[in-house]
PDB file of C-alpha atoms in Angstrom:
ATOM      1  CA  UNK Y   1      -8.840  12.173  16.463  1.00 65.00           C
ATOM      2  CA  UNK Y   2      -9.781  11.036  13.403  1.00 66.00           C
ATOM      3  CA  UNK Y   3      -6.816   8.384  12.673  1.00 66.00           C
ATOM      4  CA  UNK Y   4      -8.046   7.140  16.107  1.00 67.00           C
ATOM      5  CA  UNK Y   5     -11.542   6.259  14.787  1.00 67.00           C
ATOM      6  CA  UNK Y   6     -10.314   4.696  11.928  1.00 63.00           C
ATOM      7  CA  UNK Y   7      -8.929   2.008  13.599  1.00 56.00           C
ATOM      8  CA  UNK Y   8     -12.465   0.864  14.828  1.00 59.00           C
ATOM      9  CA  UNK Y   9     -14.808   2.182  12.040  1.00 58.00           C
ATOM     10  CA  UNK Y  10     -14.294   1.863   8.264  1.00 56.00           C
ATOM     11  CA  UNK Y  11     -14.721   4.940   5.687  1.00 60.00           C
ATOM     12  CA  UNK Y  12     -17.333   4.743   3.851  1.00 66.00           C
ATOM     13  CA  UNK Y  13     -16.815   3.179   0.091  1.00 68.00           C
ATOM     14  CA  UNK Y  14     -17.198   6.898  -1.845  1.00 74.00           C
ATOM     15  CA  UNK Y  15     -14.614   9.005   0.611  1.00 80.00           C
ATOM     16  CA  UNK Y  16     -11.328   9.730  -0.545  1.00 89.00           C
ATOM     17  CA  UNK Y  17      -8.838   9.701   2.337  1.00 90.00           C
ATOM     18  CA  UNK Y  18      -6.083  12.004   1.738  1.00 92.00           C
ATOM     19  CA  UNK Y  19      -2.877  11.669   4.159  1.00 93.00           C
ATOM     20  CA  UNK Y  20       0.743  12.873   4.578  1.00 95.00           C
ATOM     21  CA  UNK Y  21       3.176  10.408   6.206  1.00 95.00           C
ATOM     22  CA  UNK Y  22       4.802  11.089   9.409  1.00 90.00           C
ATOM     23  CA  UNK Y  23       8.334  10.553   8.660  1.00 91.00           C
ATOM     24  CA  UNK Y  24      10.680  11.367  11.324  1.00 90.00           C
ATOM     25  CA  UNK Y  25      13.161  13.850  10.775  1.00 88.00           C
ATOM     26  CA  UNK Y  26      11.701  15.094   7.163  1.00 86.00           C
ATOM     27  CA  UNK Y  27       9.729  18.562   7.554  1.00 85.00           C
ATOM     28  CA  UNK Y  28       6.163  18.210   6.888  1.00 85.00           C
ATOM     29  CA  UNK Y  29       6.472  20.744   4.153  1.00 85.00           C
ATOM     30  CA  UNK Y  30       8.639  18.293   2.215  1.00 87.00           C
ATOM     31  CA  UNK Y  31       6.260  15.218   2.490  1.00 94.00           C
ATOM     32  CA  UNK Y  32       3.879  14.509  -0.432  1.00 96.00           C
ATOM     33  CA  UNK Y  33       0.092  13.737   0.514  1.00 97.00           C
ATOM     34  CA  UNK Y  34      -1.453  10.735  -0.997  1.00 98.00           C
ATOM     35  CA  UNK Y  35      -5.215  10.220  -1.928  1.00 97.00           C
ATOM     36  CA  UNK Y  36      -6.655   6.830  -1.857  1.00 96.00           C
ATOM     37  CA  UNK Y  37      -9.569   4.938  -1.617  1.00 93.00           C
ATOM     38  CA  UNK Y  38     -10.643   1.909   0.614  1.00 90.00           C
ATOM     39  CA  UNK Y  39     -10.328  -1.533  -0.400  1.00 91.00           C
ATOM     40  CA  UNK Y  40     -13.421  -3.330  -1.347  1.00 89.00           C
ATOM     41  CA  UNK Y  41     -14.265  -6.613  -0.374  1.00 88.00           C
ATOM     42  CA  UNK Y  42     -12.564  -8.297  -3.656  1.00 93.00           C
ATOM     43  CA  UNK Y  43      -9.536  -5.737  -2.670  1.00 93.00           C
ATOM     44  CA  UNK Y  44      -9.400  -6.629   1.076  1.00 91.00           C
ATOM     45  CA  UNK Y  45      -9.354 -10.377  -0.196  1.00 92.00           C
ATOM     46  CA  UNK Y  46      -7.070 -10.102  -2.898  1.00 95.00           C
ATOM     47  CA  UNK Y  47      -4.498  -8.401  -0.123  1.00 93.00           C
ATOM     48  CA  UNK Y  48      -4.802 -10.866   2.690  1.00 90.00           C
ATOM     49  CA  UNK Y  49      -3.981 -13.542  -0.131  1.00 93.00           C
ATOM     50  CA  UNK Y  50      -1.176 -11.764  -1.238  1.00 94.00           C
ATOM     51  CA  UNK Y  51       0.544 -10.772   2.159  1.00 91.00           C
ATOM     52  CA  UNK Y  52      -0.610 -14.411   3.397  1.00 92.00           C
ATOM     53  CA  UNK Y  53       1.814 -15.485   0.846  1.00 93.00           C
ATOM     54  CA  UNK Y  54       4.577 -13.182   1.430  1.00 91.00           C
ATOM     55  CA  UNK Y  55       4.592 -14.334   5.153  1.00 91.00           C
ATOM     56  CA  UNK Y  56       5.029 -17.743   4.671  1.00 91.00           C
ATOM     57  CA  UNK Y  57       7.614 -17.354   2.105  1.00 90.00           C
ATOM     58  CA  UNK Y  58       9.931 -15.303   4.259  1.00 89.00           C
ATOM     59  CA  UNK Y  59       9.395 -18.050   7.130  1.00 89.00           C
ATOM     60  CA  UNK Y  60      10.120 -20.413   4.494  1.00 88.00           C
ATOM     61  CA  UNK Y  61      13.525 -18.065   3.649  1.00 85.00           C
ATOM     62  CA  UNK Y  62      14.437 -18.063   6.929  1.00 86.00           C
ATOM     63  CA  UNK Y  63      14.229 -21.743   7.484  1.00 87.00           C
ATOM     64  CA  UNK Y  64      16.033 -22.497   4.208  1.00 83.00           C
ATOM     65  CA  UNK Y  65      17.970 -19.028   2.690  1.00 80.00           C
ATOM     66  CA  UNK Y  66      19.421 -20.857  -0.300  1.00 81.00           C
ATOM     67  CA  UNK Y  67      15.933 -21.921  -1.358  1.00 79.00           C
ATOM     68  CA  UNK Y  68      16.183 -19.790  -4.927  1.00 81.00           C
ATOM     69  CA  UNK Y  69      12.568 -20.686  -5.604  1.00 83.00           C
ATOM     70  CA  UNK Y  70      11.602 -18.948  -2.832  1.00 82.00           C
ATOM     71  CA  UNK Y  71      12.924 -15.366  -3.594  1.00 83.00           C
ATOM     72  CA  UNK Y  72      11.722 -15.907  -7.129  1.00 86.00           C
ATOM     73  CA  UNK Y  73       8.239 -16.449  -5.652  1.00 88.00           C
ATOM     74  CA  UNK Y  74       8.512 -13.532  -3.291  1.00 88.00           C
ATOM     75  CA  UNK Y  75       9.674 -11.237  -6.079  1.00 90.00           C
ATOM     76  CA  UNK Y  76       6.091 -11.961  -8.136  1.00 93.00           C
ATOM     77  CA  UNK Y  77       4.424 -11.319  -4.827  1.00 94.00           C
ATOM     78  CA  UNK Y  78       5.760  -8.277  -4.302  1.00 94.00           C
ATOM     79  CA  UNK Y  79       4.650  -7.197  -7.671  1.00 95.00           C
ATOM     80  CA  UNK Y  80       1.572  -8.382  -7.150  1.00 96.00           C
ATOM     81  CA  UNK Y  81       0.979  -6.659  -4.044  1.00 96.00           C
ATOM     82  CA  UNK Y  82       2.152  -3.411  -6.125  1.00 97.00           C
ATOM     83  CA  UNK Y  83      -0.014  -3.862  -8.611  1.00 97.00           C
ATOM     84  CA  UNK Y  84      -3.258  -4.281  -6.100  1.00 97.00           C
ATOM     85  CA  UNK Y  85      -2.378  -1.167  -4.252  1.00 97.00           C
ATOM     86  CA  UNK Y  86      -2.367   0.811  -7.837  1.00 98.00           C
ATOM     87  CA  UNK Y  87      -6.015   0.191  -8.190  1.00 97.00           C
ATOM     88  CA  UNK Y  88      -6.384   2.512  -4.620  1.00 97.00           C
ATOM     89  CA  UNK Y  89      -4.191   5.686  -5.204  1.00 98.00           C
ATOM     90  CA  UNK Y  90      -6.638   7.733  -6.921  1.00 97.00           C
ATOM     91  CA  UNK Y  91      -4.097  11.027  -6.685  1.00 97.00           C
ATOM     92  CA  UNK Y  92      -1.284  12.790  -4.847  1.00 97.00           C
ATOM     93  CA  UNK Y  93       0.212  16.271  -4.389  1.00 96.00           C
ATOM     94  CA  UNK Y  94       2.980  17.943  -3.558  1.00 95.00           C
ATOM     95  CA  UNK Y  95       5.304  15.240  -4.335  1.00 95.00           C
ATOM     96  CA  UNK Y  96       8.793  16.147  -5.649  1.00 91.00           C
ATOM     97  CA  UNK Y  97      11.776  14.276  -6.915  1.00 84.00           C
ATOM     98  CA  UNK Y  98      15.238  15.042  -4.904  1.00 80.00           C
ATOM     99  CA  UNK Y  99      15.817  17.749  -7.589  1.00 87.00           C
ATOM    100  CA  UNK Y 100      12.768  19.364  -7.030  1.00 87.00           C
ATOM    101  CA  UNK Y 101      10.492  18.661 -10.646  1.00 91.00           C
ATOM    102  CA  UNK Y 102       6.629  17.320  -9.519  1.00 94.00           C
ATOM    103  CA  UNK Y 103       6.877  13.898 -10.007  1.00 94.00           C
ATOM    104  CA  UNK Y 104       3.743  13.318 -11.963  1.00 95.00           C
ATOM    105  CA  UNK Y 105       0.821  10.673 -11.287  1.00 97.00           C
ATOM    106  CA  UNK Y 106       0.136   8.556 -14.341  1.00 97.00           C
ATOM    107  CA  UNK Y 107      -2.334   6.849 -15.274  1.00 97.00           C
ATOM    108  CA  UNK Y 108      -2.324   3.503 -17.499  1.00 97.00           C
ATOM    109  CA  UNK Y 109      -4.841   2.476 -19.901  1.00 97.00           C
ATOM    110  CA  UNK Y 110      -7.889   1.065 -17.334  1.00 96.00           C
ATOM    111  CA  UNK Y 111      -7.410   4.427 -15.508  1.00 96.00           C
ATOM    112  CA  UNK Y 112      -5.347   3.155 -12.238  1.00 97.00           C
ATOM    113  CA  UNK Y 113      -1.822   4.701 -11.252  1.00 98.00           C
ATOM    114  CA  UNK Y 114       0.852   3.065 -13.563  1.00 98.00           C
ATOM    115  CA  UNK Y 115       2.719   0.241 -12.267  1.00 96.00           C
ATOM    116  CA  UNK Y 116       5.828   1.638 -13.837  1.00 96.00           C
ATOM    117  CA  UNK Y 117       4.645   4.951 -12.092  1.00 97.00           C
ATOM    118  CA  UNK Y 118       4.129   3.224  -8.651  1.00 97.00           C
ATOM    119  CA  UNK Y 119       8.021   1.262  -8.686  1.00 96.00           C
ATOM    120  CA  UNK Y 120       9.397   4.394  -8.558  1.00 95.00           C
ATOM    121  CA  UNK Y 121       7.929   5.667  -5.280  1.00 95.00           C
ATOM    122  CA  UNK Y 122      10.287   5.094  -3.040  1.00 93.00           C
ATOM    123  CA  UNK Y 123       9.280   1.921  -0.502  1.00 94.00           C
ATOM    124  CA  UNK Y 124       8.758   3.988   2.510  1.00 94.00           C
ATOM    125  CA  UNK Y 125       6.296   5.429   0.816  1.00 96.00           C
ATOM    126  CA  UNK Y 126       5.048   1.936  -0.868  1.00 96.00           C
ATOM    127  CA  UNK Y 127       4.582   0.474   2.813  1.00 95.00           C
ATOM    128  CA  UNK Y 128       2.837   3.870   4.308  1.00 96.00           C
ATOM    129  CA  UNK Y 129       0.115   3.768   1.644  1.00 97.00           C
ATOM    130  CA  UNK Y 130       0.105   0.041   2.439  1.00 95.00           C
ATOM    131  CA  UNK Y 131      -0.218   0.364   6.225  1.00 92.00           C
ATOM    132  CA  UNK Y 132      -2.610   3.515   5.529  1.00 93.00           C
ATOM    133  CA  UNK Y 133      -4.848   1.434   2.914  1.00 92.00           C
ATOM    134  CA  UNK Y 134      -5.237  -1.347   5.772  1.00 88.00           C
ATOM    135  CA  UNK Y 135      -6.331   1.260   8.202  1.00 86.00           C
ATOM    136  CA  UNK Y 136      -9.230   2.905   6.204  1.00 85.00           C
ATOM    137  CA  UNK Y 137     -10.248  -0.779   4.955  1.00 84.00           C
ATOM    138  CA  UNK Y 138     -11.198  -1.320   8.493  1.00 77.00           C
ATOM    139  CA  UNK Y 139      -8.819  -4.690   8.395  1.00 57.00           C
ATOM    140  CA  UNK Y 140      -9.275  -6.509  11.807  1.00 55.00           C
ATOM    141  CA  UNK Y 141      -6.011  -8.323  12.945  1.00 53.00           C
ATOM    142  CA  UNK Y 142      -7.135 -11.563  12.077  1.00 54.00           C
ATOM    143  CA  UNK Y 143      -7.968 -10.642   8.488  1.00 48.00           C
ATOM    144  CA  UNK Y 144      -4.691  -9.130   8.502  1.00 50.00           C
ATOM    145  CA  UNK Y 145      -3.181 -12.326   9.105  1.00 51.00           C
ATOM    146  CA  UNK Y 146      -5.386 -13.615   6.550  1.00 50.00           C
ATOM    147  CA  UNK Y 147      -7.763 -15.593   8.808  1.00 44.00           C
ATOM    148  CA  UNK Y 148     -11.695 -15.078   9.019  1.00 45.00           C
ATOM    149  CA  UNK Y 149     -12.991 -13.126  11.543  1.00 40.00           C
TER     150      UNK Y 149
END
Protein backbone atom coordinates (compact mmCIF):
# COMPACT_ATOMS: atom_id res chain seq x y z
CA UNK A 1 0.00 0.00 0.00
CA UNK A 2 1.27 2.98 -1.04
CA UNK A 3 0.44 5.28 2.18
CA UNK A 4 2.35 2.38 3.86
CA UNK A 5 5.60 3.14 1.97
CA UNK A 6 5.40 6.57 2.53
CA UNK A 7 5.98 6.38 5.93
CA UNK A 8 9.56 4.92 5.30
CA UNK A 9 10.50 6.43 1.85
CA UNK A 10 10.08 10.06 0.74
CA UNK A 11 8.44 11.13 -2.79
CA UNK A 12 10.55 12.29 -4.90
CA UNK A 13 10.87 16.37 -5.13
CA UNK A 14 8.85 16.64 -8.81
CA UNK A 15 5.66 14.20 -7.81
CA UNK A 16 2.53 15.69 -6.99
CA UNK A 17 0.71 13.65 -4.34
CA UNK A 18 -2.90 13.93 -4.69
CA UNK A 19 -5.14 12.58 -1.62
CA UNK A 20 -8.73 12.54 -0.28
CA UNK A 21 -9.12 12.53 3.53
CA UNK A 22 -10.66 9.75 5.33
CA UNK A 23 -13.21 11.40 7.36
CA UNK A 24 -15.43 9.21 9.24
CA UNK A 25 -18.93 9.31 8.62
CA UNK A 26 -18.69 11.78 5.37
CA UNK A 27 -19.16 9.69 1.98
CA UNK A 28 -16.13 9.64 -0.05
CA UNK A 29 -18.04 11.22 -2.85
CA UNK A 30 -18.42 14.36 -0.74
CA UNK A 31 -14.66 14.75 0.23
CA UNK A 32 -12.49 17.12 -1.85
CA UNK A 33 -8.95 15.73 -3.01
CA UNK A 34 -6.00 17.88 -2.39
CA UNK A 35 -2.73 18.09 -4.52
CA UNK A 36 0.45 18.98 -2.89
CA UNK A 37 3.92 18.84 -3.07
CA UNK A 38 6.71 17.73 -0.56
CA UNK A 39 8.46 20.01 1.62
CA UNK A 40 11.96 20.86 0.76
CA UNK A 41 14.64 21.03 3.04
CA UNK A 42 14.11 24.99 3.77
CA UNK A 43 10.21 23.80 4.07
CA UNK A 44 10.83 20.79 6.39
CA UNK A 45 12.97 23.36 8.53
CA UNK A 46 10.83 26.19 8.44
CA UNK A 47 7.90 23.61 9.86
CA UNK A 48 9.77 21.94 12.66
CA UNK A 49 10.55 25.66 13.80
CA UNK A 50 7.19 26.61 13.62
CA UNK A 51 5.40 23.55 15.34
CA UNK A 52 8.56 23.55 17.81
CA UNK A 53 7.12 26.78 18.83
CA UNK A 54 3.57 26.00 18.98
CA UNK A 55 4.45 23.08 21.41
CA UNK A 56 6.10 24.89 23.87
CA UNK A 57 3.66 27.62 23.93
CA UNK A 58 0.70 25.42 24.69
CA UNK A 59 2.92 23.74 27.58
CA UNK A 60 3.61 27.16 28.52
CA UNK A 61 -0.56 27.79 28.39
CA UNK A 62 -1.12 25.03 30.31
CA UNK A 63 1.27 25.87 33.05
CA UNK A 64 0.10 29.50 33.18
CA UNK A 65 -3.60 29.99 31.14
CA UNK A 66 -3.83 33.69 31.96
CA UNK A 67 -0.46 34.27 30.31
CA UNK A 68 -2.13 36.74 27.40
CA UNK A 69 1.27 36.90 25.73
CA UNK A 70 1.15 33.54 25.15
CA UNK A 71 -2.08 33.17 23.02
CA UNK A 72 -0.99 36.29 21.21
CA UNK A 73 2.20 34.40 20.29
CA UNK A 74 0.37 31.24 19.39
CA UNK A 75 -2.08 33.14 17.21
CA UNK A 76 1.11 34.48 14.84
CA UNK A 77 2.24 30.90 14.88
CA UNK A 78 -0.61 29.58 13.69
CA UNK A 79 -0.55 31.96 10.85
CA UNK A 80 2.65 31.26 10.20
CA UNK A 81 2.27 27.69 9.99
CA UNK A 82 -0.72 28.60 7.44
CA UNK A 83 1.15 30.53 5.48
CA UNK A 84 4.13 27.72 5.05
CA UNK A 85 1.67 25.08 4.13
CA UNK A 86 0.28 27.57 1.19
CA UNK A 87 3.56 27.32 -0.56
CA UNK A 88 2.66 23.15 -0.87
CA UNK A 89 -1.02 22.97 -2.15
CA UNK A 90 -0.38 23.21 -5.71
CA UNK A 91 -4.36 22.32 -6.53
CA UNK A 92 -7.57 20.62 -5.42
CA UNK A 93 -10.82 19.22 -6.85
CA UNK A 94 -13.99 18.45 -6.14
CA UNK A 95 -14.28 20.68 -3.26
CA UNK A 96 -17.68 22.28 -2.53
CA UNK A 97 -19.02 24.78 -0.08
CA UNK A 98 -22.14 23.44 2.17
CA UNK A 99 -24.37 24.97 -0.58
CA UNK A 100 -22.86 23.19 -3.19
CA UNK A 101 -20.81 26.21 -5.52
CA UNK A 102 -16.86 24.86 -6.23
CA UNK A 103 -15.04 26.63 -3.88
CA UNK A 104 -12.29 27.93 -6.06
CA UNK A 105 -8.34 27.67 -5.52
CA UNK A 106 -6.69 31.07 -5.71
CA UNK A 107 -3.75 32.01 -6.28
CA UNK A 108 -1.88 35.27 -4.86
CA UNK A 109 0.62 37.27 -6.57
CA UNK A 110 4.04 34.82 -6.16
CA UNK A 111 1.75 32.01 -7.50
CA UNK A 112 1.03 30.00 -4.03
CA UNK A 113 -2.66 29.30 -2.74
CA UNK A 114 -3.95 32.58 -1.08
CA UNK A 115 -3.69 32.89 2.52
CA UNK A 116 -7.10 34.46 2.58
CA UNK A 117 -8.03 31.38 0.33
CA UNK A 118 -6.40 28.82 2.75
CA UNK A 119 -8.35 30.44 6.29
CA UNK A 120 -11.31 29.45 4.89
CA UNK A 121 -10.72 25.70 4.59
CA UNK A 122 -12.15 24.41 7.27
CA UNK A 123 -9.31 23.10 10.06
CA UNK A 124 -9.96 19.49 9.60
CA UNK A 125 -8.94 19.94 6.47
CA UNK A 126 -5.95 22.49 7.53
CA UNK A 127 -4.51 19.62 9.90
CA UNK A 128 -5.05 16.62 7.16
CA UNK A 129 -2.96 18.46 4.56
CA UNK A 130 -0.68 19.14 7.55
CA UNK A 131 -0.41 15.54 8.77
CA UNK A 132 -0.41 14.46 4.90
CA UNK A 133 2.48 17.11 4.00
CA UNK A 134 4.60 15.49 6.99
CA UNK A 135 4.05 12.09 5.58
CA UNK A 136 5.29 12.63 1.93
CA UNK A 137 8.23 14.92 3.44
CA UNK A 138 9.51 11.73 4.82
CA UNK A 139 9.61 13.60 8.50
CA UNK A 140 11.24 11.11 11.00
CA UNK A 141 9.77 11.48 14.60
CA UNK A 142 12.56 13.23 15.90
CA UNK A 143 12.48 15.94 13.23
CA UNK A 144 8.96 16.08 13.99
CA UNK A 145 9.69 17.06 17.36
CA UNK A 146 12.08 19.37 15.95
CA UNK A 147 15.29 17.55 17.00
CA UNK A 148 18.14 16.31 14.53
CA UNK A 149 18.15 13.02 13.51
Amino acid sequence: DRNELLKFLPMSNDVVDEFTPDLDGIPKEYLPTFALKQLDVKGKRALNMVTTKIRRDATLLMSDPSRESVLDSMDLENEELLDLVCKYVVGWENFKTADGESFVFEKDSKGYLSGDCFRQVSAIFQAEIIQRLQLISGLSDKEQLGLKS
